[in-house]
XYZ file of C-alpha atoms in Angstrom:
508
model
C 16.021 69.635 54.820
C 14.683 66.746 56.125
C 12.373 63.889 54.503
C 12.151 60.040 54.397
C 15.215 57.853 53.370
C 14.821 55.737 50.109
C 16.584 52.943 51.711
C 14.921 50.399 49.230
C 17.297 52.283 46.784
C 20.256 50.578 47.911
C 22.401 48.051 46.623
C 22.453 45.732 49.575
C 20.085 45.905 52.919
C 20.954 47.912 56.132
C 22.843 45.989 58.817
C 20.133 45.169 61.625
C 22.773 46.600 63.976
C 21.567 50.030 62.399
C 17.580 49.964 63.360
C 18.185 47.939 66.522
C 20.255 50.009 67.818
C 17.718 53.477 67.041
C 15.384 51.254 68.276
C 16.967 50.977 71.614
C 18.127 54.833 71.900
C 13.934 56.060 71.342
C 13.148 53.127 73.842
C 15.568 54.531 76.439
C 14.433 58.121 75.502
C 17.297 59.259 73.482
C 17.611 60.640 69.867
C 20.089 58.527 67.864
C 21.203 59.397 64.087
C 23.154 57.546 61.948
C 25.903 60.510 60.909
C 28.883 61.466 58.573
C 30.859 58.956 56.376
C 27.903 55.895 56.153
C 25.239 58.347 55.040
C 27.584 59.450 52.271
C 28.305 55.739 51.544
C 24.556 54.902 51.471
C 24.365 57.159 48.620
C 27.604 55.440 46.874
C 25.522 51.966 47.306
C 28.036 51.036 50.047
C 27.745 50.381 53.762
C 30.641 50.524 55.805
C 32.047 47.905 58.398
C 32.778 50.878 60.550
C 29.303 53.035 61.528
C 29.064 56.299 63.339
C 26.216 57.395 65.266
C 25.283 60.705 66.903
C 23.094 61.280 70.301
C 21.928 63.470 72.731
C 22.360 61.090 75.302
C 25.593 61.761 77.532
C 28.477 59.126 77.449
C 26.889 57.341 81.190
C 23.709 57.355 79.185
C 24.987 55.585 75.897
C 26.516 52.990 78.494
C 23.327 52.157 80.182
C 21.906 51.791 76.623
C 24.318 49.182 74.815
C 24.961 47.345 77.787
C 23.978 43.937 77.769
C 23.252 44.854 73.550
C 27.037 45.500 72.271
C 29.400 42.169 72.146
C 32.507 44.688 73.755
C 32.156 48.451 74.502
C 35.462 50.831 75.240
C 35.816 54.080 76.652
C 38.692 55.578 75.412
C 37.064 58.562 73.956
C 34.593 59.196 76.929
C 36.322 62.749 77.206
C 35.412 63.526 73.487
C 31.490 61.986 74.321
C 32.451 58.824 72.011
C 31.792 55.139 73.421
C 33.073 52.739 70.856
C 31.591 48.994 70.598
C 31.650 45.901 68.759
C 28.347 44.626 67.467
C 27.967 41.276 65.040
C 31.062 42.106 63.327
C 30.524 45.827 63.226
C 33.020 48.686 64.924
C 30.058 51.074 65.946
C 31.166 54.639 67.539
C 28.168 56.664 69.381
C 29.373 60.306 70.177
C 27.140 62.763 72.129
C 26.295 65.704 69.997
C 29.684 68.232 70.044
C 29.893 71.907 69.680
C 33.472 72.289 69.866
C 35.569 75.691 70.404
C 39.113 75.369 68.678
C 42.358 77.034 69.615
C 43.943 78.698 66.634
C 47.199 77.621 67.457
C 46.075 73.495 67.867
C 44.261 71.454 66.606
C 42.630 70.120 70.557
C 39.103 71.668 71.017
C 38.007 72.342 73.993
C 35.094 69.938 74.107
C 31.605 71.541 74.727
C 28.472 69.000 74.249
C 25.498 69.898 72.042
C 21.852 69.444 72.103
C 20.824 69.644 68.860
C 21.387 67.235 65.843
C 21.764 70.428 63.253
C 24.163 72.157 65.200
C 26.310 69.036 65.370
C 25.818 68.573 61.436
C 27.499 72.494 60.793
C 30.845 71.497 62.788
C 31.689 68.562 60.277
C 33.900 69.024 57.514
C 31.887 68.834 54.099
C 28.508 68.618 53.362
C 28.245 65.829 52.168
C 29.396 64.245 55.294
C 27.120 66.765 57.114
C 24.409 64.482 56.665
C 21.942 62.466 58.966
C 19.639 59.103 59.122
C 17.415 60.023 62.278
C 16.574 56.309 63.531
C 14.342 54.459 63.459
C 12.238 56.806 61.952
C 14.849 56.177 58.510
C 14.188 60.516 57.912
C 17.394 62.267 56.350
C 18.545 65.190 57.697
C 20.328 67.396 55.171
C 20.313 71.045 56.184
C 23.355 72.056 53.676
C 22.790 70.206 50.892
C 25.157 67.293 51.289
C 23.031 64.851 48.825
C 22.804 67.499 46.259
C 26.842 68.346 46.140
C 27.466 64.629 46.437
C 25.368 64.147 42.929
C 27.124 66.821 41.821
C 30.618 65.488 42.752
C 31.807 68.567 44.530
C 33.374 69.269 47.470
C 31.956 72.143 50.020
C 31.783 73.003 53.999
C 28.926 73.795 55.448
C 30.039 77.237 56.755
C 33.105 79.259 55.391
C 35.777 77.089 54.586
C 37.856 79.880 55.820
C 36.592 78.581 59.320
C 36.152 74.944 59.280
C 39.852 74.998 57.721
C 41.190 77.172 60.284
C 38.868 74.709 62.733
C 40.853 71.661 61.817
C 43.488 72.534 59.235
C 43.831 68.506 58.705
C 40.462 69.306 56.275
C 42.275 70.636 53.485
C 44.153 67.461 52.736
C 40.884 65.331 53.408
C 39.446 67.831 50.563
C 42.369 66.459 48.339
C 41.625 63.020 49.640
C 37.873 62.726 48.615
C 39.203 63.715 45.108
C 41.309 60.700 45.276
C 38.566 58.023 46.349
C 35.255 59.384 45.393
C 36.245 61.777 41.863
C 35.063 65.028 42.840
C 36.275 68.203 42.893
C 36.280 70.869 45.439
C 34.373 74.381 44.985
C 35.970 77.197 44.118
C 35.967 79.057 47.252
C 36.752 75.738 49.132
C 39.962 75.449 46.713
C 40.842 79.638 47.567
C 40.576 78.917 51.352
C 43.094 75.855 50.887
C 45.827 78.140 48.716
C 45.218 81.053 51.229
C 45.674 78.920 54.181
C 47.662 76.136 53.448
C 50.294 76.832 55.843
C 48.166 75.746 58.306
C 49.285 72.335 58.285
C 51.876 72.917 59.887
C 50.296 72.513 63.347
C 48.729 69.017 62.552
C 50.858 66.244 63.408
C 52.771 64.046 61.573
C 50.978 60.972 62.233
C 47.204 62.499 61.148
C 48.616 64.205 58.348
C 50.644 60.477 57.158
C 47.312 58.725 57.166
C 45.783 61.226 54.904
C 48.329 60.910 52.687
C 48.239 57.383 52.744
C 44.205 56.946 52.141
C 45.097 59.578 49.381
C 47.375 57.416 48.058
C 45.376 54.489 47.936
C 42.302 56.173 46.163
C 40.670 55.211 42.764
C 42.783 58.597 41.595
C 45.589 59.531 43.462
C 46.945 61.861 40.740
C 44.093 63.681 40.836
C 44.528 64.462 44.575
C 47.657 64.729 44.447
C 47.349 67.693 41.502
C 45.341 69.620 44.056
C 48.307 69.223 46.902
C 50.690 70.583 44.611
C 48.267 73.518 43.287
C 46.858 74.274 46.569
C 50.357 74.510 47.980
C 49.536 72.408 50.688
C 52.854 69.753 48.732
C 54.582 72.763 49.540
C 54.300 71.989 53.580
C 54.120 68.059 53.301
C 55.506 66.752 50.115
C 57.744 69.640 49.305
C 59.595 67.256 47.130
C 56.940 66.397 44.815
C 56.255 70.508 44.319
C 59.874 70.864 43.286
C 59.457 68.644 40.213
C 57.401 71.130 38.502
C 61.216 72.392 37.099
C 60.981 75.545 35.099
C 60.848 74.996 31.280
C 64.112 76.521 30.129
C 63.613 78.889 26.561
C 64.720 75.789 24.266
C 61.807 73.455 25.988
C 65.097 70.746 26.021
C 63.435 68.573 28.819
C 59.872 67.162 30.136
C 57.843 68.596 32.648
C 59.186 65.860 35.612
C 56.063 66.686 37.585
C 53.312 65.451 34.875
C 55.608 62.854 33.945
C 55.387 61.632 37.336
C 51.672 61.975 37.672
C 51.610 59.631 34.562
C 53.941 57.333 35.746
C 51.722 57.367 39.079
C 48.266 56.912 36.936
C 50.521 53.321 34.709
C 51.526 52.219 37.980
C 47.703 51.942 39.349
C 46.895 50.222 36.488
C 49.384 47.739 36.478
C 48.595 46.370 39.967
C 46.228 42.935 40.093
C 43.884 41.367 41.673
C 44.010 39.958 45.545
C 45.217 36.931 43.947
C 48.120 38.866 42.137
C 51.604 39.615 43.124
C 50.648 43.364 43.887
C 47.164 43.408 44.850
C 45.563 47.199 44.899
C 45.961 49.448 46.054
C 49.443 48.927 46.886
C 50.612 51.797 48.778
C 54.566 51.115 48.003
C 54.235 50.763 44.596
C 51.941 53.879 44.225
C 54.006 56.311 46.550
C 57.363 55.020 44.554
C 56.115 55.917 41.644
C 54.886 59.433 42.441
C 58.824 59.923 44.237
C 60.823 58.090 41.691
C 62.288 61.226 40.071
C 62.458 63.461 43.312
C 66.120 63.775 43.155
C 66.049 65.397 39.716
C 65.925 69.245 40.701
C 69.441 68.235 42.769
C 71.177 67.058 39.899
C 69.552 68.855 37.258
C 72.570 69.846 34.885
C 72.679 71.531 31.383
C 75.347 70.129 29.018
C 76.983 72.047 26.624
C 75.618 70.433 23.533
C 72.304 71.232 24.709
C 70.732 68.327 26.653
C 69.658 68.325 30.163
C 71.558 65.169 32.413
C 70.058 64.373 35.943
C 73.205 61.820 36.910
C 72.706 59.965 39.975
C 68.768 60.934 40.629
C 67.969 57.528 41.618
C 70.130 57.550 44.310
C 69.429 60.875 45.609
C 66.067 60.178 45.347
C 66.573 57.782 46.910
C 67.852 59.134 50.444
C 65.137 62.356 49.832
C 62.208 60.213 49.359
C 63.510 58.254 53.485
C 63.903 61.540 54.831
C 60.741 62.539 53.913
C 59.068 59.086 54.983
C 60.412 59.478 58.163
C 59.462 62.991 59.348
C 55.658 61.989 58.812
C 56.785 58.676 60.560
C 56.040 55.920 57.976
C 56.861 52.993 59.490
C 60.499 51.935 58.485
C 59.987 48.659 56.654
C 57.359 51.220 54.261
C 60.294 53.782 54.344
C 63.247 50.914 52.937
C 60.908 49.510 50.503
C 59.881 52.514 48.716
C 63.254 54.282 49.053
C 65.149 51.183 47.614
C 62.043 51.166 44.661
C 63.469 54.872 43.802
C 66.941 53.659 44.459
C 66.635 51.078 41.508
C 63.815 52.216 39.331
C 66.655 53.109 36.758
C 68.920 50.167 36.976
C 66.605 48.742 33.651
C 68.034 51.174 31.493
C 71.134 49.776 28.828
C 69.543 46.419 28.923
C 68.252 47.491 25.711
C 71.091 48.530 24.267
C 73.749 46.034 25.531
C 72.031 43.091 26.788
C 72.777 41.407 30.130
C 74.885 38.915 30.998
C 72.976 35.820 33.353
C 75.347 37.340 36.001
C 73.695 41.044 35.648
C 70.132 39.107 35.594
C 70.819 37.639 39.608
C 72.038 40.580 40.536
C 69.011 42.615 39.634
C 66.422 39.912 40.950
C 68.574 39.683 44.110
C 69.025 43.605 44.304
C 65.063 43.683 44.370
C 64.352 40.376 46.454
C 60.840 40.993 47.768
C 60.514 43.913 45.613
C 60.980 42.618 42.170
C 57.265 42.301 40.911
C 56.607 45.927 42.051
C 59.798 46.923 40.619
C 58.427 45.037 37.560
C 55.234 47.510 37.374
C 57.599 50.489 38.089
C 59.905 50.255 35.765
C 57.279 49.808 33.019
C 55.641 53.012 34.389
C 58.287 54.569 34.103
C 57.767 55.045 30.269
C 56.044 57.909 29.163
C 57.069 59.116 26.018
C 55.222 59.701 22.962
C 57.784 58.083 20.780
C 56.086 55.110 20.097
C 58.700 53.509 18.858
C 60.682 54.053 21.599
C 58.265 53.064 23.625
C 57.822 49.611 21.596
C 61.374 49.071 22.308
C 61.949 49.227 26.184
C 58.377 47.457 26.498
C 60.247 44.264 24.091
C 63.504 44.560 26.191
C 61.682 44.699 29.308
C 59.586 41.586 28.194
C 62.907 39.986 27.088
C 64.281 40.531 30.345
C 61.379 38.916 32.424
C 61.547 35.999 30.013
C 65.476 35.928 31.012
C 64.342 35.961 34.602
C 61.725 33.598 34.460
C 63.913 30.894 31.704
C 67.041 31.304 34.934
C 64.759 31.127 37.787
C 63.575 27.523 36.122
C 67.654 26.604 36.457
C 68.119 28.595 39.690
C 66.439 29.357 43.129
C 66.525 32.885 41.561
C 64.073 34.339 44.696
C 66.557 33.564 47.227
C 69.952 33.337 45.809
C 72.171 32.044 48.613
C 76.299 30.633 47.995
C 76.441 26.923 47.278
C 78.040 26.789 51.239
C 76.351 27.978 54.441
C 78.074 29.292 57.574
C 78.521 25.930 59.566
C 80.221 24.346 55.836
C 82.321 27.429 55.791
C 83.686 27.215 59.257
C 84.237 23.424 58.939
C 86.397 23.478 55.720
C 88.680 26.465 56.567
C 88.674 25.384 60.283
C 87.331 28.503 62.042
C 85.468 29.779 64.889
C 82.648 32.418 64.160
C 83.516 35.520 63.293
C 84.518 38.765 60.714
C 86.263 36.251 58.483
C 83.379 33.757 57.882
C 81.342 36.763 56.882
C 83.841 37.879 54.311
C 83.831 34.183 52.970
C 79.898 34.204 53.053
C 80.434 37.026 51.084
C 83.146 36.010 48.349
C 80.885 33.021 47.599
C 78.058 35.263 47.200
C 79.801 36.494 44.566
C 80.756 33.721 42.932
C 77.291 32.001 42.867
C 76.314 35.868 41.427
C 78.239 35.634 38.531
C 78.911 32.122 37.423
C 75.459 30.722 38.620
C 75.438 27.422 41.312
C 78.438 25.020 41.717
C 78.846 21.641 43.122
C 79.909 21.498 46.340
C 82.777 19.951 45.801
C 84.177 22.960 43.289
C 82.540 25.299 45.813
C 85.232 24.218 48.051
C 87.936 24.305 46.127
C 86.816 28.242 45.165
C 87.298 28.970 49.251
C 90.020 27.196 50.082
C 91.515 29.466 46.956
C 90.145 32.773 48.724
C 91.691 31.021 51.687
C 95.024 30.832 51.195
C 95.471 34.810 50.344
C 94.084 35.793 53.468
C 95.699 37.697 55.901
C 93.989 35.505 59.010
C 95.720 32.080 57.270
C 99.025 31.390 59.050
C 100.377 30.481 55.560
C 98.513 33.212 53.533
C 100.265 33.284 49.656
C 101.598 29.426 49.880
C 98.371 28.367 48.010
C 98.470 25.499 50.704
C 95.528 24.589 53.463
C 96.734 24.811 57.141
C 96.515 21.984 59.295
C 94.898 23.646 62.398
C 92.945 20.571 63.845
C 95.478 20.504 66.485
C 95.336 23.815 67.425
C 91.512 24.320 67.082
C 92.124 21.048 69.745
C 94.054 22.757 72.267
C 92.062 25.851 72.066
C 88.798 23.276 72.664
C 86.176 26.266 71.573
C 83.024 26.139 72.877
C 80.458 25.044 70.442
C 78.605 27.646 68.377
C 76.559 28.194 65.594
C 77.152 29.793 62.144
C 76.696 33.705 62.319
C 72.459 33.749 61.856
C 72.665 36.901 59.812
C 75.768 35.446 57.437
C 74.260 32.116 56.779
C 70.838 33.352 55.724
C 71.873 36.797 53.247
């Protein structure tokens, strides 16, 4: 199908890089199509900073073209037949038409280059990204019906998904992906081929199969694609943990169903995030993949008590250490990794505020337990409540808003967002007369403590508190006399060389 482009349809004008560029491919000679993900967005009323274009010309022959036109060109995917460039703020790829063979077993093709724009169009994953802008003539090419599945918000392939799947098995979680940003649903045959060959995955690498998880994520919907991981099976290869929450309903129905709970708790969490002037700005990846992994540790500890409930003691924790191990096989980065496993790790430590109220010592300790994380933990723990008792749910929303108040009303007394003892390294090793080492730490560490649960000191009754700790240890010549050593002259004779506090003691 081919006819004229609409483009006075759109929300905002084409880039000029678009039509200058066609322009320069029919002057050389060349056919040039805009291809793929910006067609698809040019229906959405979108255009994307990132274009892709599709040629007949060879990868010498694109050179000769943007030379002298691009603002930076690269080369790095000359053996695939893409030249990427930089034009006027635009990443612009040009790849010579493909008509790749694929190895079963992996995921490399062996690269074969095309000479037709249609045959190029069938090898892409979905129709609706098998669509073309010839240029500059503006005429769409849509031989499979890409415009008219996109308006009907469903996913298909323009062959059998049985081989574009087996093709590049990385597809099937890109199906589940478009459900997350775009809100459509994939074709029934589409959704057999992913069930039947889901397994598949298994030869895609971590990395690729990571980012599509992430972008998943990080779509207007993530429960949604997430849903069709699980059902597919495809969880069952990459997020085996999340499948597992779908625990059996025992005969006497005496707990939730963890996995929809956790898809709700995912869907509260979105909606909790702010603006790009907010503390979480969305998406926010953290946030969202905490919430979805919160209760993963639940099927380990899963017990049945003999007066009939169901008790999942120490999930946090476990989660905890499941949801890292799984970060780091599909090689999240490992400040991602820590930040969502210690999210899981506290995501219950909320719970009996409620019901026994904290002291101001308990109130540090969970803002310092959080540090950086303590707005998202904020949006987490309030996700976290999903039951249809409403007043239940009244009352951990009050003691939850009680307990920000408590933050906020200390914070106001207290440096709250960086709790530190009322003494740094240097003070401590110039009262107790020390040189660096294990002992200032465990000092650092007792006045931690202190400032934890009896909230800042002077100075002056700071010092008194160590020289206390001081006389009991095992290191003081006179440990148990309750008396301060004189060791001026023997720090004298030992004349140490001068050195600083311990970096990582004096800034905990």
């Amino acid at each position: 199908m081919v006819h004229l482009f609409d483009s006075s349809a759109l929300n905002s004008p084409l880039p000029d890089v678009i039509p200058e560029l066609g322009a320069r491919f029919e002057a050389a000679g060349y056919e040039l199509s805009l291809v793929g993900g910006p067609v698809r967005d040019l229906f959405l009323g979108r255009v994307s900073p990132d274009l892709d274009f599709t040629t007949n010309a060879r990868p010498d022959d694109i050179i000769r073209v943007i030379k002298g036109w691009a603002d930076t060109f690269w080369e790095i995917g000359r053996e695939f037949g893409t030249i990427g460039m930089r034009k006027d703020g635009y990443q612009v790829e040009v790849t010579t038409y493909r008509a790749d063979a694929y190895d079963p077993d992996s995921r490399k093709p062996a690269v074969a280059f095309g000479d037709k724009l249609e045959d190029d169009l069938f090898r892409r994953d979905f129709t609706m990204n098998a669509m073309a802008l010839r240029l500059p003539s503006m005429e769409l090419v849509d031989p499979f019906g890409g415009a008219r599945d996109l308006h009907a918000g469903m996913v298909r392939t323009p062959g059998a998904p049985s081989t574009s799947f087996s093709d590049d098995p990385l597809r099937m979680m890109r199906a589940a992906r478009f459900a997350s940003q775009l809100g459509v649903q994939v074709a029934p045959d589409v959704f057999e081929a992913m069930r039947e060959m889901a397994g598949r995955i298994g030869i895609i690498s971590a990395e690729r199969v990571r980012d599509e998880l992430t972008k998943l994520i990080c779509g207007k919907a993530p429960w949604t694609g997430v849903d069709l991981l699980v059902e597919s099976g495809l969880a069952d290869h990459v997020l085996p943990e999340v499948s597992a929450l779908r625990l059996e309903i025992d005969e006497h129905h005496r707990h939730k169903d963890v996995y929809q709970h956790s898809l709700t708790v995912l869907r509260q969490a979105c909606e909790l995030e702010t603006g790009s002037d907010g503390p979480v700005p969305a998406p926010d990846f953290v946030l969202r993949f905490a919430a979805l992994m919160h209760d993963v540790g639940k099927p380990a500890t899963r017990r049945f008590e003999p007066n009939g409930s169901v008790s999942f003691l120490h999930h946090d924790g476990v989660g905890a250490k499941l949801t890292a191990k799984r970060m780091k096989a599909l090689r999240f980065d490992n400040d991602t990794t820590k930040a969502v496993a210690r999210l899981v790790e506290l995501h219950m430590r909320f719970y009996g505020y409620g019901d026994a109220g904290w002291t101001d010592s308990a109130v540090r300790r969970y803002v310092n337990d959080a540090g950086p994380l303590l707005q998202r933990l904020h949006r987490l723990t309030r996700s976290d409540v999903t039951t249809r008792n409403r007043r239940k749910a009244e009352r951990l929303a009050f003691a939850y808003d009680d307990l920000e108040q408590r933050i906020a009303a200390l914070a106001e007394q207290e440096e709250l967002a960086a709790i530190r003892p009322d003494l740094d390294g240097e003070q401590i090793m110039a009262l107790l007369q020390i040189r660096p080492g294990p002992v200032v730490g465990r000092a650092y560490r007792f006045l931690l403590e202190e400032r934890m649960e009896n909230g800042p000191r002077s100075e002056a009754e700071t010092a008194e508190l160590l020289h206390a700790w001081w006389a009991d240890q095992p290191e003081n010549p006179i440990a148990g006399t309750g008396t301060i050593p004189d060791t001026t002259e023997r720090e004298s004779r030992e004349q140490p060389e001068a050195a600083g506090p311990n970096e990582k003691d004096s800034k905990k």
